[in-house]
Amino acid sequence: MAPTLEVRGLRTHFFTKAGVLKAVDDVSFSIEKGKVLGLVGESGSGKSVTGFSVLGLVDPPGRVVDGEIIFQGRNLTGLSEEEWRKIRGRDIAMVFQDPMMTLNPVLRIDTQMIETVLAHEKVSEQAARARAREALTQVGIPSPDERLKAYPHQFSGGMRQRVAIAIALLHRPALIIADEPTTALDVTIQGQILYEVQKLCRDTGTSLIWITHDLSVVAGLADEICVMYAGRIVERGPVDAVLDEPLHPYTRGLIGSVPSRNVRGHKLMQIPGMTPSLLNLPPGCAFRTRCPRADDDCLVEPAITEPKPGREVRCYHPHLLDTVA
Amino acid sequence: MIVYLIRRLMQSTLVVLAMTVILFVGVYAIGDPVEILISPDADQMERERAIAALGLDRPLWLQYLTFLQNALRGDLGRSFVFNEPALTLIMQKMPATLELAFAATFFAILIGLPLGLWAGLRPEARSSRVIMATSILGFSLPSFWVGLMLIMVFAVQLGWLPSTGRGPTAELFGVQWSFLTIDGLRHLILPAINLSLFKVSLVIRLTRAGVRETVLMDYVKFARAKGLSESRVIFVHVLKNIMIPVITVTALEFGSTIAFSVVTESIFAWPGMGKLIIDSIYVLDRPVIVAYLMIIVLMFIMLNFTVDVLYSVLDPRVRLQDQKA
Ligand SMILES: Nc1ncnc2c1ncn2[C@@H]1O[C@H](COP(=O)(O)OP(=O)(O)O)[C@@H](O)[C@H]1O
Ligand code: SF4
Ligand SMILES: [Mg+2]
């Protein structure tokens, strides 16, 4: 079966006054129906820009300069603004990182939900309201009739994120892009929302791209993960395989810095150094300056290889078990 | 909310009281009306009789207390010149000034809002730069000069519009209005444009700044991600947010518009309060000056109060705080 979404060689660049910022540079991945893809990487690695590119919502001075975004067999690059609009919110929905900022402060929840229904379907306002009500119930918001009449500031952060998720679910989209939706919430609520979103997507057969900087979040959630670094995907594979046997030195570093995965008594590893500025990346592998395995080979940009079936990595010296580290 | 209202009312009373003292003393210090009102060849007896009749022989503080006592009864003294209650005199002229100020405010929003919106949405466009440059002129050109130019061009050279007086008026709610007759409306146009000049610029700049700030907000991006049409995003999600500062500032500005109508009324011989006060200052008609200033102060205070209430109607976030207070 064809994947729900297939992204090939995506490049999204920002043409800033200081130069061309390659926020996303040759990114490829695909996601099957009903599956969860974890997109992991440090802040600034281009995860959000990747998500916005898939929705055709890159802010100027940014632009998708190359690549294909094939959604349900249809290439979305080069669509007209109106064609994009019809896809957004109906076929592909997005949940943003900061629930405090996603809902319009001066519009009531019902306004913001009903307009979403009416943007894509010619139904009566009552029917749209009923749909909104149903979606709120689905995400576990008590007394939805009353809550529909409220304004965003009358909700807690967790509740606002539930509302945003309910909005994303209104049209039962084939794909939901969740951009760090739990990062701004406290841990218990994070767990609840994680669980509920997973369940809802499973029930409806919705594919999910879960963006996060936190590996432990995707560990129990995703089927496959992509690790991003400086605008590129450096490793991609089934979640268990990648976590058990990370091939890329950067992925290794990331796993080492997750507290729960460390054996008790061992020191937490930190990746030394800082994320390089995307504005003037040095030639070669972008991770070179922080990589314990770097050598002269790494002065030339590595290509993606498949050292093991189903495992992709962008590195000259991946951590294969048969090589001695 | 009631506690808040009472507190506001008490504060306002104190402000008014303080203003009466300042006004009274301030105006007392300006020249001696006796010199102007009583003919120079009147003998000593006549002079003293006139001074006693005007109450000018008593000590200052006693004059003030009498003034205050009368003011509380709505009596702000009789005009030395017209021998009519000062308040009545001003009230007769007030509708003309209010009409002019309303027309100017209406014009400012009618012109300023669309131009500001345009400039905010396309900050780089040449048309936007022209709008912004012109708005600086609106701030810096002296009002009387623009008034004279308007008369020169539209009244004298082109002969399109009349330049003096209110024209024929019609009655509504027991008051005479110019805008109800065609010719009256034509008389209103030039002075209203003249008076609105500063406000148009203000509304343009406020709107532009608001738009530029708002379009970057997550909730605008989220609105687009929901698949809303561009017009709904701009005219509902963006505009509704920027209306809060625009309406607040325009309403607050209304007081200064009335105060500044002095210049416009003088140039266009508009028979309003502004023209009356200028005439009264020339002859040091003290009660009229004091009454005028008192009314302006009261108007500012009432405006501030109204704006606060208006603000809470427009912004749901303020409403909640009111309930808590
Ligand atoms: N509107 C923009 N203008 C310029 N640069 C941007 C813009 N949005 C994102 N970027 C840049 O793109 C890079 C990737 O950003 P982002 O995708 O938000 O990272 P993250 O992985 O944290 O989501 C960052 O370096 C950021 O500075
Ligand atoms: S290519 Fe070289 S520098 Fe880059 S991650 Fe692999 S070993 Fe490290
Ligand atoms: Mg991000």
CSV table of C-alpha atoms in Angstrom, one decimal, chain A residues 106-269:
chain,number,residue,atom,x,y,z
A,106,VAL,CA,-10.4,37.2,21.5
A,107,LEU,CA,-12.6,34.5,20.0
A,108,ARG,CA,-14.7,32.0,21.8
A,109,ILE,CA,-13.9,28.3,21.5
A,110,ASP,CA,-17.1,27.6,19.6
A,111,THR,CA,-16.2,30.3,17.0
A,112,GLN,CA,-12.8,28.8,16.5
A,113,MET,CA,-14.1,25.3,16.2
A,114,ILE,CA,-17.2,26.0,14.1
A,115,GLU,CA,-15.2,28.0,11.6
A,116,THR,CA,-12.9,25.0,11.1
A,117,VAL,CA,-15.8,22.8,10.2
A,118,LEU,CA,-17.3,25.4,7.9
A,119,ALA,CA,-14.0,26.0,6.2
A,120,HIS,CA,-14.2,22.6,4.5
A,121,GLU,CA,-17.9,21.5,4.7
A,122,LYS,CA,-21.1,23.1,3.8
A,123,VAL,CA,-23.1,22.2,6.8
A,124,SER,CA,-25.5,24.2,9.1
A,125,GLU,CA,-24.1,26.0,12.1
A,126,GLN,CA,-25.9,23.6,14.4
A,127,ALA,CA,-24.4,20.6,12.7
A,128,ALA,CA,-20.9,22.2,13.0
A,129,ARG,CA,-21.5,22.9,16.7
A,130,ALA,CA,-22.6,19.3,17.3
A,131,ARG,CA,-19.3,18.2,15.6
A,132,ALA,CA,-17.3,20.6,17.8
A,133,ARG,CA,-19.1,19.3,20.9
A,134,GLU,CA,-18.4,15.7,19.9
A,135,ALA,CA,-14.7,16.5,19.3
A,136,LEU,CA,-14.3,18.1,22.8
A,137,THR,CA,-15.9,15.0,24.4
A,138,GLN,CA,-13.5,12.8,22.4
A,139,VAL,CA,-10.4,14.6,23.9
A,140,GLY,CA,-11.9,14.3,27.4
A,141,ILE,CA,-13.1,17.8,28.1
A,142,PRO,CA,-16.0,17.7,30.6
A,143,SER,CA,-19.2,19.7,30.1
A,144,PRO,CA,-18.4,20.6,26.5
A,145,ASP,CA,-21.5,22.7,26.0
A,146,GLU,CA,-20.4,25.1,28.6
A,147,ARG,CA,-16.7,25.0,27.5
A,148,LEU,CA,-17.7,25.9,24.0
A,149,LYS,CA,-18.9,29.3,25.2
A,150,ALA,CA,-15.7,30.0,27.0
A,151,TYR,CA,-12.6,32.0,25.9
A,152,PRO,CA,-9.1,30.4,25.7
A,153,HIS,CA,-7.9,32.2,28.8
A,154,GLN,CA,-10.5,30.3,30.9
A,155,PHE,CA,-8.7,27.0,30.2
A,156,SER,CA,-5.5,25.6,31.6
A,157,GLY,CA,-2.6,24.9,29.3
A,158,GLY,CA,-3.4,21.2,29.2
A,159,MET,CA,-7.0,21.9,28.4
A,160,ARG,CA,-6.1,24.3,25.7
A,161,GLN,CA,-3.9,21.7,24.1
A,162,ARG,CA,-6.8,19.3,24.2
A,163,VAL,CA,-8.9,21.9,22.5
A,164,ALA,CA,-6.2,22.3,19.8
A,165,ILE,CA,-6.2,18.5,19.4
A,166,ALA,CA,-10.0,18.4,19.2
A,167,ILE,CA,-9.7,21.1,16.4
A,168,ALA,CA,-7.2,18.9,14.6
A,169,LEU,CA,-9.5,15.9,14.9
A,170,LEU,CA,-12.6,17.7,13.5
A,171,HIS,CA,-12.2,16.5,10.0
A,172,ARG,CA,-10.7,13.1,10.8
A,173,PRO,CA,-7.5,14.0,8.8
A,174,ALA,CA,-5.3,11.3,7.3
A,175,LEU,CA,-2.3,12.9,8.9
A,176,ILE,CA,-1.7,14.9,12.1
A,177,ILE,CA,1.6,16.7,12.6
A,178,ALA,CA,2.1,17.2,16.3
A,179,ASP,CA,4.9,19.7,16.9
A,180,GLU,CA,6.1,19.1,20.5
A,181,PRO,CA,2.5,19.3,21.8
A,182,THR,CA,3.4,18.3,25.3
A,183,THR,CA,6.7,20.1,25.8
A,184,ALA,CA,5.0,23.1,27.4
A,185,LEU,CA,2.9,20.9,29.8
A,186,ASP,CA,3.8,19.3,33.1
A,187,VAL,CA,4.7,15.7,33.2
A,188,THR,CA,1.4,14.1,34.3
A,189,ILE,CA,-0.7,16.0,31.7
A,190,GLN,CA,2.0,15.2,29.1
A,191,GLY,CA,1.5,11.5,29.8
A,192,GLN,CA,-2.3,11.7,29.6
A,193,ILE,CA,-2.3,13.6,26.3
A,194,LEU,CA,0.3,11.3,24.8
A,195,TYR,CA,-1.8,8.3,25.6
A,196,GLU,CA,-5.0,9.9,24.3
A,197,VAL,CA,-3.6,11.1,21.1
A,198,GLN,CA,-2.1,7.7,20.4
A,199,LYS,CA,-5.4,6.0,21.1
A,200,LEU,CA,-7.4,8.5,18.9
A,201,CYS,CA,-5.0,8.0,16.0
A,202,ARG,CA,-5.2,4.2,16.4
A,203,ASP,CA,-9.0,4.3,16.5
A,204,THR,CA,-9.3,6.5,13.4
A,205,GLY,CA,-6.4,5.1,11.4
A,206,THR,CA,-4.8,8.5,11.4
A,207,SER,CA,-1.0,8.7,10.7
A,208,LEU,CA,0.9,10.8,13.2
A,209,ILE,CA,4.2,12.7,12.9
A,210,TRP,CA,5.2,13.4,16.5
A,211,ILE,CA,7.9,16.1,16.7
A,212,THR,CA,10.0,16.2,19.9
A,213,HIS,CA,13.4,16.9,21.2
A,214,ASP,CA,12.9,14.3,23.8
A,215,LEU,CA,13.7,10.7,22.9
A,216,SER,CA,12.0,9.2,25.9
A,217,VAL,CA,8.7,10.6,24.6
A,218,VAL,CA,8.8,8.8,21.3
A,219,ALA,CA,10.2,5.6,22.7
A,220,GLY,CA,6.8,4.3,23.7
A,221,LEU,CA,4.8,6.0,21.0
A,222,ALA,CA,6.5,5.9,17.6
A,223,ASP,CA,6.8,3.0,15.1
A,224,GLU,CA,9.7,4.6,13.3
A,225,ILE,CA,11.9,7.5,14.1
A,226,CYS,CA,13.9,10.1,12.2
A,227,VAL,CA,16.7,11.8,14.0
A,228,MET,CA,17.4,15.3,12.7
A,229,TYR,CA,20.6,17.3,13.0
A,230,ALA,CA,21.2,20.8,11.5
A,231,GLY,CA,18.5,20.5,8.9
A,232,ARG,CA,19.3,16.9,7.9
A,233,ILE,CA,18.0,13.5,8.8
A,234,VAL,CA,21.0,11.7,10.2
A,235,GLU,CA,19.4,8.4,11.2
A,236,ARG,CA,16.1,6.7,10.4
A,237,GLY,CA,14.7,3.3,11.3
A,238,PRO,CA,12.2,1.3,13.5
A,239,VAL,CA,12.1,2.9,16.9
A,240,ASP,CA,13.2,-0.1,18.9
A,241,ALA,CA,16.1,-0.9,16.6
A,242,VAL,CA,17.4,2.7,16.7
A,243,LEU,CA,17.1,3.0,20.5
A,244,ASP,CA,18.7,-0.4,21.1
A,245,GLU,CA,21.4,0.0,18.6
A,246,PRO,CA,21.9,3.6,17.5
A,247,LEU,CA,24.1,3.8,14.4
A,248,HIS,CA,24.9,7.6,14.3
A,249,PRO,CA,27.2,9.1,16.9
A,250,TYR,CA,24.7,11.9,17.4
A,251,THR,CA,21.8,9.5,18.1
A,252,ARG,CA,24.1,7.7,20.6
A,253,GLY,CA,24.8,11.0,22.3
A,254,LEU,CA,21.0,11.8,22.5
A,255,ILE,CA,20.3,8.4,24.0
A,256,GLY,CA,23.1,8.9,26.5
A,257,SER,CA,21.6,12.2,27.6
A,258,VAL,CA,18.1,10.7,28.5
A,259,PRO,CA,18.1,10.1,32.3
A,260,SER,CA,15.7,7.1,32.4
A,261,ARG,CA,17.7,5.1,29.9
A,262,ASN,CA,20.9,5.3,31.9
A,263,VAL,CA,21.9,2.6,34.2
A,264,ARG,CA,21.7,3.8,37.8
A,265,GLY,CA,25.1,5.0,39.0
A,266,HIS,CA,26.4,6.0,35.6
A,267,LYS,CA,27.0,9.6,34.8
A,268,LEU,CA,24.7,11.2,32.3
A,269,MET,CA,26.5,11.8,29.1
